[in-house]
XYZ file of C-alpha atoms in Angstrom:
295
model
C 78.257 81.210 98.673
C 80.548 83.456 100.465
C 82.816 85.251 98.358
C 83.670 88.593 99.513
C 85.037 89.690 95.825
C 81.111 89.694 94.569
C 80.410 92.501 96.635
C 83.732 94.392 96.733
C 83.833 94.612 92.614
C 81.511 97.791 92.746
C 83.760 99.866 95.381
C 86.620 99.808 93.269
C 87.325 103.067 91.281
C 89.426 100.837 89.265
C 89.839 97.417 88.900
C 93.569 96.641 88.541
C 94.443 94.197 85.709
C 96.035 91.142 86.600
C 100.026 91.330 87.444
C 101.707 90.207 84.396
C 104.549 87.321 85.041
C 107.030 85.395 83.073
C 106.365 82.025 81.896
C 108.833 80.548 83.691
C 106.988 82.527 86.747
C 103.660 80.296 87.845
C 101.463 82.826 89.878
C 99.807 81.597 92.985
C 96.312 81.410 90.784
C 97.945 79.056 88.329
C 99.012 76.837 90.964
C 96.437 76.514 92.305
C 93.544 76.972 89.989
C 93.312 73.161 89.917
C 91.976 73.074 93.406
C 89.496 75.786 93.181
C 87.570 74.064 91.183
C 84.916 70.970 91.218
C 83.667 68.899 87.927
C 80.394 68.427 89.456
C 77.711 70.985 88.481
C 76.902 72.015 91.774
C 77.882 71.886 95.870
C 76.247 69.409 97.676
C 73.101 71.729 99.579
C 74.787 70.503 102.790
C 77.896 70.641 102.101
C 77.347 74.157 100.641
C 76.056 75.737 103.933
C 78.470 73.678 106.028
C 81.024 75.866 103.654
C 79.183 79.164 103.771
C 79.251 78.804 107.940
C 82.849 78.041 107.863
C 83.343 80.808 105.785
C 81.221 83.676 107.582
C 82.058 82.692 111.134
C 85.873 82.206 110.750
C 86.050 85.276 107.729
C 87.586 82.709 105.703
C 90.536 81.977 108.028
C 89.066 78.438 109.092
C 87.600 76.643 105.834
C 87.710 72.958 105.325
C 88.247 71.268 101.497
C 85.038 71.624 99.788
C 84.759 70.938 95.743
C 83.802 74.236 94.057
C 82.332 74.913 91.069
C 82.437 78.306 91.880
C 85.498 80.196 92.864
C 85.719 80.005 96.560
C 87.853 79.788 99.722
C 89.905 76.605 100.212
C 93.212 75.268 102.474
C 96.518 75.670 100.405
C 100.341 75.677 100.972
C 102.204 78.929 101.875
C 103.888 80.389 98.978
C 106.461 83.220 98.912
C 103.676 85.626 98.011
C 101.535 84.149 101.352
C 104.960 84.681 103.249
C 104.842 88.703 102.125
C 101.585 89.036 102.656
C 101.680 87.949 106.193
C 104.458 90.030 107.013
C 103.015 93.448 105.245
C 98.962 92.430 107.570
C 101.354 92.493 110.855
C 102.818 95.129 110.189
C 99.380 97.059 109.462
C 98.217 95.692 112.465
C 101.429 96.786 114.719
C 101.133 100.347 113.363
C 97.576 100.606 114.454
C 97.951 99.272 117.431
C 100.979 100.416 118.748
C 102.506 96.856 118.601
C 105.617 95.408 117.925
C 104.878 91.919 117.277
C 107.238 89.194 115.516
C 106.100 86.878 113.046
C 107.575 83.242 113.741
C 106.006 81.573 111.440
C 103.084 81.187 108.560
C 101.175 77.991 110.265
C 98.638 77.855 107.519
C 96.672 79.555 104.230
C 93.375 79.778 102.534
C 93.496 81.015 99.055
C 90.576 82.617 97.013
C 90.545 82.646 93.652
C 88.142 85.531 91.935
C 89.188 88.258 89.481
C 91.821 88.925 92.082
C 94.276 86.716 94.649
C 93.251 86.754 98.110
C 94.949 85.192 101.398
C 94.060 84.527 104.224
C 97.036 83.454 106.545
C 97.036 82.458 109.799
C 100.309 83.212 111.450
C 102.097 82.851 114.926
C 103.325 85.945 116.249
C 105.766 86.964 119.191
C 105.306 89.647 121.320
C 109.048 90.965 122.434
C 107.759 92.344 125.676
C 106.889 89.344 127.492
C 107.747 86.375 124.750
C 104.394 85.714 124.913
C 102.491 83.698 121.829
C 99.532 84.922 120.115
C 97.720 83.823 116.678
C 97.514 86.674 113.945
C 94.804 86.449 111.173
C 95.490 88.337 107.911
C 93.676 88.795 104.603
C 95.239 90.354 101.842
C 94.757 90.665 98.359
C 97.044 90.724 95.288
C 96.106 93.541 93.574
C 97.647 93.429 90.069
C 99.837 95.811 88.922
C 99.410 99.084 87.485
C 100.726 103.178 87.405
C 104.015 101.560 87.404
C 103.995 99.400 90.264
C 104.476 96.008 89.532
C 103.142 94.601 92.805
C 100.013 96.085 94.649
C 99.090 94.764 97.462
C 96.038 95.742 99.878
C 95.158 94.385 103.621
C 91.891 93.769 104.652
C 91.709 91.863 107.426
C 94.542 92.366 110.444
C 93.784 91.020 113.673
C 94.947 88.437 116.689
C 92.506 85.948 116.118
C 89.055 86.532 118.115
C 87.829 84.316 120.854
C 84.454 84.979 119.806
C 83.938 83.583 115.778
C 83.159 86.786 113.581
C 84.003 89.775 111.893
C 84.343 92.246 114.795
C 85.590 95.741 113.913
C 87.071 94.511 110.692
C 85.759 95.233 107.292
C 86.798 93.915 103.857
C 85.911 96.880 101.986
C 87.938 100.050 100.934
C 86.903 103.414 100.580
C 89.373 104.410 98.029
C 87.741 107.815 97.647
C 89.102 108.587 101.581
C 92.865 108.391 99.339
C 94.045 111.752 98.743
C 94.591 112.268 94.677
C 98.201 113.042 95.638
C 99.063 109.452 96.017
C 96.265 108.370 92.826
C 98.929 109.050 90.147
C 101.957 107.271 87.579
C 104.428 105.812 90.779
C 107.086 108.264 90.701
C 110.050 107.511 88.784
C 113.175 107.777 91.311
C 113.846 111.676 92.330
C 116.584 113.490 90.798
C 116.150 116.395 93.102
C 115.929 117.684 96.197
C 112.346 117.693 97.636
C 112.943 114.208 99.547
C 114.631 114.197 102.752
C 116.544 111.638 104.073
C 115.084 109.934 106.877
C 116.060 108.219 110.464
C 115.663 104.693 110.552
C 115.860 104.319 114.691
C 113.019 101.843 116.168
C 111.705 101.626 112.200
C 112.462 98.771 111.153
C 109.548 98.138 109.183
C 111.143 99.797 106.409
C 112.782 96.397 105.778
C 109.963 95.001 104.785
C 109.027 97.691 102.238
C 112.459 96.676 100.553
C 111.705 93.388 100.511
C 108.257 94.080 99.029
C 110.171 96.356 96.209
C 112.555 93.644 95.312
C 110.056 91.032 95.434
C 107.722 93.045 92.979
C 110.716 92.147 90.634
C 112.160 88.247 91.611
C 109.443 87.246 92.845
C 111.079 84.313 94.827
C 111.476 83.511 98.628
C 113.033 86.799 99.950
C 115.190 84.353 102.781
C 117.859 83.647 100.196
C 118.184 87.274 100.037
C 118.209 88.967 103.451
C 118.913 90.805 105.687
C 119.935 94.100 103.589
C 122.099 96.370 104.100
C 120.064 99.559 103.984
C 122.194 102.489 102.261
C 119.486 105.029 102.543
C 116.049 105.732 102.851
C 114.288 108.842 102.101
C 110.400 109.489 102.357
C 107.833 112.440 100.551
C 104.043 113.330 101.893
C 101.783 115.389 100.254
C 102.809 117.578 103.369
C 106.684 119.435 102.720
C 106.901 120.535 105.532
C 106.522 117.853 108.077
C 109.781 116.416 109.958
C 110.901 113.114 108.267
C 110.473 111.478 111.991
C 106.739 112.194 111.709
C 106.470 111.308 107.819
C 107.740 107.733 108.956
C 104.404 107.465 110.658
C 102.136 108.854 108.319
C 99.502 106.508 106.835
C 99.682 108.119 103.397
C 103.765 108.659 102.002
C 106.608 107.499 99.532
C 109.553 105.756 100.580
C 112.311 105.296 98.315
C 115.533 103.394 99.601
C 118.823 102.288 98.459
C 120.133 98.938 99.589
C 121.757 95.680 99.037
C 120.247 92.510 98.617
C 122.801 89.723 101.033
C 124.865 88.044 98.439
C 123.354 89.892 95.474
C 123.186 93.533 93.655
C 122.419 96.882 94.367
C 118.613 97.756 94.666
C 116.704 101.213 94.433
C 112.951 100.096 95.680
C 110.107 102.691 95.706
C 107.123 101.794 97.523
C 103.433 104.236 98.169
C 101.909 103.399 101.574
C 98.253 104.738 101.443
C 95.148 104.068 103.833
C 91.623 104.767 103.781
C 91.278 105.179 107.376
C 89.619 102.373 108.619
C 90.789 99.215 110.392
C 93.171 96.650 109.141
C 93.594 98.716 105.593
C 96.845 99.167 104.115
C 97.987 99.772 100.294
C 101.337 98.864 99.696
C 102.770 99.979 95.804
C 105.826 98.792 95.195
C 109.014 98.785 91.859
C 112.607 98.156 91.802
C 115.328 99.018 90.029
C 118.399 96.409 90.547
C 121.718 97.178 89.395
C 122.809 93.690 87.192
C 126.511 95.052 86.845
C 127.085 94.472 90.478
């Protein structure tokens, strides 16, 4: 059976625990556990290859219903998480690619459930330069939460979906070795001096979505009900002092902290780490919030 977590398990210098909710707080795992699942004791030998070609040729984008016994890939609704995720693998892909593509909507997930969440969402995407349609593949993984970040999430898989079935020049696996220590540690709690410099925001506004993945890592709900911001200020560190902030807004290894204002609700302080390993489709997103209740 194809299950890409198997053989991921031993690249990870540490497997994250689980992200801790409330109870009134179902994660995407407990609803939908039920469906991952199969009382029989095994797949069906045909239906289990017809599964395992779906799977392999598609990268688990394009998987029918099949009864598992075994955690596997299978169709599910969109959730608020899915949403996220979709947004953060486009936005990988448009900073890799020089892109500025618009997502218009989630038109379907798979969900695998393993020791970790994955999604794969299939998406349809604008591009502003022409108005022209395109479909937009994206697997990411829930990665728990831990160092202080109570979401983690990590792209694997960002691509407009291949005419040709297959993996191409994407990869599932990280090389979290190729991650400088620097960005390894505690998250930072939010700076009290002055080694971060404020930072332009002109033609970035990607930096939206980190605040929306910072407030999210706290509600947890569908972010709609609580955009657009109103960004107050954004300021960004690299390992690197003395790089302009223009250039550290590009960098695929910094900190961005931001102030803003959630529409119709409180005042936010988000920190998110944005690290890479270098290779296609790979993003780490690290994300905590601070939100002002008195407001």
């Amino acid at each position: 059976m194809y299950d890409v977590m198997l053989d991921e398990a031993n690249l990870w210098y540490q497997e994250p625990p689980l992200r801790k909710r409330k109870l009134d707080e179902p994660s995407p795992v407990e609803e939908k556990e039920e469906e991952a699942y199969s009382s029989e004791e095994d797949m069906d030998p045909v239906e289990r290859e017809k599964y395992r070609l779906q799977a392999v040729e598609s990268c688990g984008f394009d998987v029918d219903f099949f009864n598992h016994i075994f955690n596997g890939i299978f169709p599910s609704g969109c959730t608020p998480y899915d949403t996220l995720f979709a947004k953060a693998g486009l936005h990988c892909h448009n900073a890799e690619k020089g892109k500025k593509y618009q997502l218009k909507r989630v038109v379907k997930v798979n969900a695998e459930i393993a020791s970790l969440y994955n999604s794969y969402s299939t998406s349809e995407v604008i591009d502003p330069v022409d108005n022209s349609l395109h479909t937009f593949q994206t697997m990411v993984t829930d990665a728990g939460k831990e160092k202080k970040a109570s979401l983690i999430l990590l792209t694997k898989i960002c691509r407009i979906k291949p005419q040709i079935p297959g993996l191409g020049d994407a990869t599932v696996f990280w090389d979290f070795n190729a991650i400088d220590d620097f960005y390894k540690t505690d998250m930072p709690d939010w700076p009290f001096n002055d080694g971060v410099k404020e930072s332009e925001l002109v033609d970035n506004e990607w930096i939206y979505l980190y605040a929306e993945a910072a407030l999210f890592s706290e509600w947890r709900s569908e972010m709609c009900d609580y955009t657009p911001f109103e960004m107050k200020k954004v300021m960004v560190q690299t390992k690197e002092d003395d790089v302009e902030s223009s250039t550290k807004l590009k960098s695929s290894n910094a900190i961005f902290y931001m102030i803003f204002k959630a529409r119709g609700g409180p005042l936010c302080r988000g920190i998110v780490r944005k690290t890479s390993d270098g290779r296609t489709g790979h993003m780490r997103l690290e994300a905590r919030c601070w939100i002002d209740k008195s407001n």
